[in-house]
Every structure is written in structure tokens, then in C-alpha cells.
mmCIF file of C-alpha atoms in Angstrom:
data_model
loop_
_atom_site.group_PDB
_atom_site.id
_atom_site.type_symbol
_atom_site.label_atom_id
_atom_site.label_comp_id
_atom_site.label_asym_id
_atom_site.label_seq_id
_atom_site.Cartn_x
_atom_site.Cartn_y
_atom_site.Cartn_z
ATOM 1 C CA MET A 5 -33.494 58.634 -33.956
ATOM 2 C CA LYS A 6 -31.280 58.455 -30.864
ATOM 3 C CA LEU A 7 -31.131 55.474 -28.550
ATOM 4 C CA VAL A 8 -30.932 56.745 -24.986
ATOM 5 C CA GLU A 9 -29.997 54.240 -22.320
ATOM 6 C CA GLU A 10 -29.803 55.233 -18.708
ATOM 7 C CA GLN A 11 -26.599 54.132 -17.050
ATOM 8 C CA LYS A 12 -24.640 55.182 -14.062
ATOM 9 C CA LEU A 13 -21.461 56.401 -15.695
ATOM 10 C CA SER A 14 -18.845 58.576 -14.167
ATOM 11 C CA PRO A 15 -19.064 62.067 -15.696
ATOM 12 C CA CYS A 16 -16.204 63.183 -17.821
ATOM 13 C CA PRO A 17 -13.835 65.704 -16.253
ATOM 14 C CA ASN A 18 -14.941 69.303 -16.584
ATOM 15 C CA ASN A 19 -14.451 70.755 -20.091
ATOM 16 C CA CYS A 20 -12.722 67.545 -21.247
ATOM 17 C CA ASP A 21 -13.080 66.818 -24.921
ATOM 18 C CA ARG A 22 -9.850 64.876 -25.591
ATOM 19 C CA CYS A 23 -11.668 61.881 -27.084
ATOM 20 C CA ILE A 24 -13.759 64.092 -29.397
ATOM 21 C CA LYS A 25 -10.652 65.916 -30.639
ATOM 22 C CA ALA A 26 -8.615 62.740 -31.004
ATOM 23 C CA CYS A 27 -11.178 60.692 -32.950
ATOM 24 C CA PRO A 28 -9.785 60.406 -36.512
ATOM 25 C CA THR A 29 -13.276 60.163 -38.076
ATOM 26 C CA GLU A 30 -15.160 62.528 -35.796
ATOM 27 C CA SER A 31 -17.551 59.783 -34.723
ATOM 28 C CA LEU A 32 -17.717 61.215 -31.208
ATOM 29 C CA CYS A 33 -19.885 64.336 -30.755
ATOM 30 C CA GLU A 34 -20.231 64.697 -26.957
ATOM 31 C CA ALA A 35 -19.479 62.660 -23.823
ATOM 32 C CA TYR A 36 -20.616 59.029 -24.203
ATOM 33 C CA THR A 37 -22.229 59.805 -27.602
ATOM 34 C CA MET A 38 -21.015 58.552 -30.912
ATOM 35 C CA ASN A 39 -22.093 57.643 -34.392
ATOM 36 C CA PRO A 40 -20.957 54.012 -34.961
ATOM 37 C CA LEU A 41 -21.272 54.453 -38.733
ATOM 38 C CA LYS A 42 -18.303 56.806 -38.535
ATOM 39 C CA CYS A 43 -16.270 54.873 -35.973
ATOM 40 C CA VAL A 44 -13.044 53.161 -37.089
ATOM 41 C CA SER A 45 -13.601 50.213 -34.729
ATOM 42 C CA PHE A 46 -17.135 49.604 -36.073
ATOM 43 C CA LEU A 47 -16.118 50.109 -39.732
ATOM 44 C CA THR A 48 -13.149 47.756 -39.525
ATOM 45 C CA THR A 49 -14.902 45.024 -37.508
ATOM 46 C CA PHE A 50 -18.621 44.881 -37.957
ATOM 47 C CA GLY A 51 -19.726 47.314 -40.625
ATOM 48 C CA GLY A 52 -18.471 49.380 -43.517
ATOM 49 C CA ARG A 53 -17.471 46.507 -45.712
ATOM 50 C CA ASP A 54 -17.330 48.724 -48.814
ATOM 51 C CA LEU A 55 -14.337 50.821 -47.840
ATOM 52 C CA LEU A 56 -13.881 51.860 -51.463
ATOM 53 C CA LYS A 57 -17.028 54.009 -51.269
ATOM 54 C CA ASN A 58 -16.467 55.242 -47.724
ATOM 55 C CA SER A 59 -14.478 58.514 -47.588
ATOM 56 C CA LEU A 60 -13.767 57.854 -43.903
ATOM 57 C CA ALA A 61 -11.446 54.942 -44.844
ATOM 58 C CA MET A 62 -8.766 57.506 -45.677
ATOM 59 C CA GLN A 63 -8.857 58.629 -42.048
ATOM 60 C CA PHE A 64 -8.250 55.261 -40.363
ATOM 61 C CA GLY A 65 -4.681 56.173 -39.416
ATOM 62 C CA GLU A 66 -2.540 53.280 -38.261
ATOM 63 C CA TRP A 67 -5.508 51.058 -37.564
ATOM 64 C CA ILE A 68 -6.052 47.899 -39.570
ATOM 65 C CA TYR A 69 -8.599 46.357 -37.242
ATOM 66 C CA GLY A 70 -10.337 48.307 -34.487
ATOM 67 C CA CYS A 71 -9.277 51.593 -32.904
ATOM 68 C CA ASP A 72 -8.584 52.712 -29.320
ATOM 69 C CA VAL A 73 -7.717 56.390 -29.814
ATOM 70 C CA CYS A 74 -10.560 57.642 -27.633
ATOM 71 C CA GLN A 75 -9.674 55.148 -24.897
ATOM 72 C CA ASP A 76 -6.008 56.035 -25.059
ATOM 73 C CA VAL A 77 -6.490 59.758 -24.585
ATOM 74 C CA CYS A 78 -9.243 59.569 -21.916
ATOM 75 C CA PRO A 79 -7.890 60.836 -18.556
ATOM 76 C CA MET A 80 -10.311 58.487 -16.746
ATOM 77 C CA ASN A 81 -8.438 55.544 -18.252
ATOM 78 C CA ARG A 82 -4.991 56.745 -17.054
ATOM 79 C CA GLY A 83 -3.418 53.969 -15.034
ATOM 80 C CA LYS A 84 -6.225 51.507 -15.627
ATOM 81 C CA TRP A 85 -4.299 49.279 -18.040
ATOM 82 C CA ILE A 86 -1.703 47.561 -15.994
ATOM 83 C CA GLY A 87 -0.912 44.664 -18.211
ATOM 84 C CA LYS A 88 -1.489 41.862 -15.672
ATOM 85 C CA GLU A 89 -3.504 39.693 -18.040
ATOM 86 C CA LYS A 90 -1.664 37.010 -19.838
ATOM 87 C CA PHE A 91 -2.205 36.467 -23.522
ATOM 88 C CA PRO A 92 -0.648 33.173 -24.474
ATOM 89 C CA GLN A 93 1.201 33.148 -27.769
ATOM 90 C CA LEU A 94 0.631 36.858 -28.380
ATOM 91 C CA GLU A 95 4.209 37.255 -29.568
ATOM 92 C CA ALA A 96 3.685 34.561 -32.247
ATOM 93 C CA LEU A 97 0.710 36.584 -33.566
ATOM 94 C CA SER A 98 2.626 39.832 -33.916
ATOM 95 C CA ASP A 99 4.568 38.534 -36.940
ATOM 96 C CA ILE A 100 1.452 37.400 -38.775
ATOM 97 C CA LEU A 101 -0.606 40.539 -38.133
ATOM 98 C CA THR A 102 1.423 42.936 -40.266
ATOM 99 C CA ALA A 103 -0.319 44.327 -43.313
ATOM 100 C CA GLU A 104 1.818 42.250 -45.685
ATOM 101 C CA SER A 105 1.324 39.050 -43.674
ATOM 102 C CA ILE A 106 -2.456 39.523 -43.470
ATOM 103 C CA LEU A 107 -2.603 39.766 -47.288
ATOM 104 C CA LYS A 108 -0.601 36.579 -47.685
ATOM 105 C CA MET A 109 -2.425 34.737 -44.952
ATOM 106 C CA ASP A 110 -4.284 31.590 -45.907
ATOM 107 C CA GLU A 111 -7.549 30.302 -44.401
ATOM 108 C CA LYS A 112 -5.810 27.627 -42.349
ATOM 109 C CA THR A 113 -3.510 30.173 -40.603
ATOM 110 C CA TYR A 114 -6.447 32.500 -39.981
ATOM 111 C CA LYS A 115 -8.673 29.772 -38.589
ATOM 112 C CA GLU A 116 -6.031 28.102 -36.436
ATOM 113 C CA LYS A 117 -3.984 31.056 -35.224
ATOM 114 C CA VAL A 118 -5.905 34.336 -35.523
ATOM 115 C CA GLN A 119 -9.646 33.661 -35.214
ATOM 116 C CA PRO A 120 -9.448 31.700 -31.928
ATOM 117 C CA LYS A 121 -7.736 34.631 -30.265
ATOM 118 C CA PHE A 122 -10.460 37.108 -31.269
ATOM 119 C CA PHE A 123 -13.815 35.948 -29.871
ATOM 120 C CA TYR A 124 -15.843 38.316 -32.039
ATOM 121 C CA LEU A 125 -14.492 37.004 -35.374
ATOM 122 C CA THR A 126 -16.199 34.295 -37.316
ATOM 123 C CA PRO A 127 -14.076 31.689 -39.112
ATOM 124 C CA ASP A 128 -14.952 33.198 -42.538
ATOM 125 C CA GLU A 129 -13.733 36.810 -41.986
ATOM 126 C CA LEU A 130 -10.178 36.662 -43.284
ATOM 127 C CA TRP A 131 -11.266 38.825 -46.206
ATOM 128 C CA LYS A 132 -12.192 41.665 -43.829
ATOM 129 C CA TRP A 133 -8.677 41.743 -42.431
ATOM 130 C CA GLN A 134 -7.304 41.702 -45.996
ATOM 131 C CA VAL A 135 -9.514 44.618 -47.123
ATOM 132 C CA ASN A 136 -8.450 46.540 -44.016
ATOM 133 C CA ALA A 137 -4.746 45.761 -44.682
ATOM 134 C CA LEU A 138 -5.126 47.027 -48.270
ATOM 135 C CA ASN A 139 -6.745 50.207 -46.951
ATOM 136 C CA PHE A 140 -3.820 50.672 -44.577
ATOM 137 C CA MET A 141 -1.387 50.170 -47.431
ATOM 138 C CA ASP A 142 -3.176 52.679 -49.558
ATOM 139 C CA ASN A 143 -3.330 55.261 -46.742
ATOM 140 C CA HIS A 144 0.385 54.736 -45.911
ATOM 141 C CA PHE A 145 1.584 53.905 -49.411
ATOM 142 C CA ASP A 146 5.172 52.792 -49.771
ATOM 143 C CA GLU A 147 6.878 51.002 -52.657
ATOM 144 C CA LYS A 148 7.382 47.994 -50.394
ATOM 145 C CA TYR A 149 3.592 47.413 -50.587
ATOM 146 C CA ARG A 150 3.467 47.413 -54.351
ATOM 147 C CA SER A 151 3.853 43.652 -54.899
ATOM 148 C CA SER A 152 1.404 42.763 -52.103
ATOM 149 C CA ILE A 153 -1.278 45.048 -53.551
ATOM 150 C CA ILE A 154 -0.745 43.770 -57.144
ATOM 151 C CA GLU A 155 -0.898 40.149 -55.960
ATOM 152 C CA SER A 156 -4.140 40.855 -54.101
ATOM 153 C CA CYS A 157 -5.826 41.624 -57.472
ATOM 154 C CA ASN A 158 -5.937 37.808 -57.845
ATOM 155 C CA SER A 159 -7.420 37.082 -54.433
ATOM 156 C CA SER A 160 -10.156 34.499 -54.170
ATOM 157 C CA TYR A 161 -12.249 37.117 -52.297
ATOM 158 C CA SER A 162 -14.107 39.495 -54.548
ATOM 159 C CA LYS A 163 -13.951 42.444 -52.075
ATOM 160 C CA VAL A 164 -10.211 42.006 -51.654
ATOM 161 C CA ARG A 165 -9.820 41.937 -55.539
ATOM 162 C CA LYS A 166 -11.966 45.035 -55.907
ATOM 163 C CA MET A 167 -10.049 46.929 -53.247
ATOM 164 C CA ALA A 168 -6.641 45.906 -54.633
ATOM 165 C CA THR A 169 -7.682 46.746 -58.213
ATOM 166 C CA ALA A 170 -8.962 50.180 -57.205
ATOM 167 C CA ILE A 171 -5.666 50.887 -55.449
ATOM 168 C CA CYS A 172 -3.705 49.781 -58.461
ATOM 169 C CA ILE A 173 -5.703 52.087 -60.703
ATOM 170 C CA LYS A 174 -5.464 55.008 -58.278
ATOM 171 C CA ARG A 175 -1.685 54.542 -57.787
ATOM 172 C CA GLU A 176 -0.976 53.493 -61.365
ATOM 173 C CA LEU A 177 0.676 50.261 -60.208
#
């Protein structure tokens, strides 16, 4: 079943399929049409909580949370992002949003520093970030991630433990 909503959208440039070609999971199939169940943004934010069983998780690229590939390649977006908005304390967040830092993050840090900056997150979603960080580490495995992955096998979150354990088995850590 397809949900069709009438909107007045600018048509894509003739023969443009940059977003379709750039999408790492092939969630886009034609202009303004996508399958959210295959979309990296959807799978890392709202759905797809069992990344172990989702073969698309291996195609998430550099993304830990969300994805903007289609927006970045769209010629209609060229010059639209001009960086005038101010994001207070954004620099302070950059250090705590690395894959390793996300895995080591405690609830207090998440609730006080991260969650308030992302309106769509609930206070109890740290585990999602940690599962996504583990997925990133698995997809871009480097020995520097070894200890973080192994330590995550003892997480208080069952989905984080499962993901870390599966990676340890797969990578023989």
C-alpha cells in the first residue's frame, strides 16, 4: 500500500537521480518516494532496533545517527545551507559524540548534554546511540575499537550487550 499525499513540491531537475544513486541503502526509488524501512535516518532514529538481524546495517557508512546523503547531493539544496543559525555549545558536544564516547556515556551525560539538543529524542534512548555506535565500529573495524566493544558486552542495556557480543563473536575478539 502506498500513501499518496498531494503537495506542491518543486519538480526535480530533468533526469536527476543523484539522491537515488547516492542512497547507501537504496531506500529511494523515484523522486520524493522512499521506503522508510530501508532508510538510514529512520533505522538509526525511530525504527530498526534490531540491527543484528538487519542486513542494511552494514551499509550505514559513516552514519551513527541519522543520514543526510540524499540532501547533500540534491542540486536543489545547493546554497541553501548558509550556516546562520547558532547552535550554542555545539563544540562541546562534538567530543562526546564520537563512537567511543557514546559507548562510555552515562545516563546523566546523555540526559543533561545530548538529549536536550535533539528534540526528537526521549530521555531513555541512550541505548539506541550505543547500538548505532557499535554498528559503526563493526562496519569500520579498527583495533582501537576492540576494548570499547568488549566492555560493551557488560552494558546494562540488553540490546547493547547483544550487539557487542555478536561483534565479539564475529570478529573473534
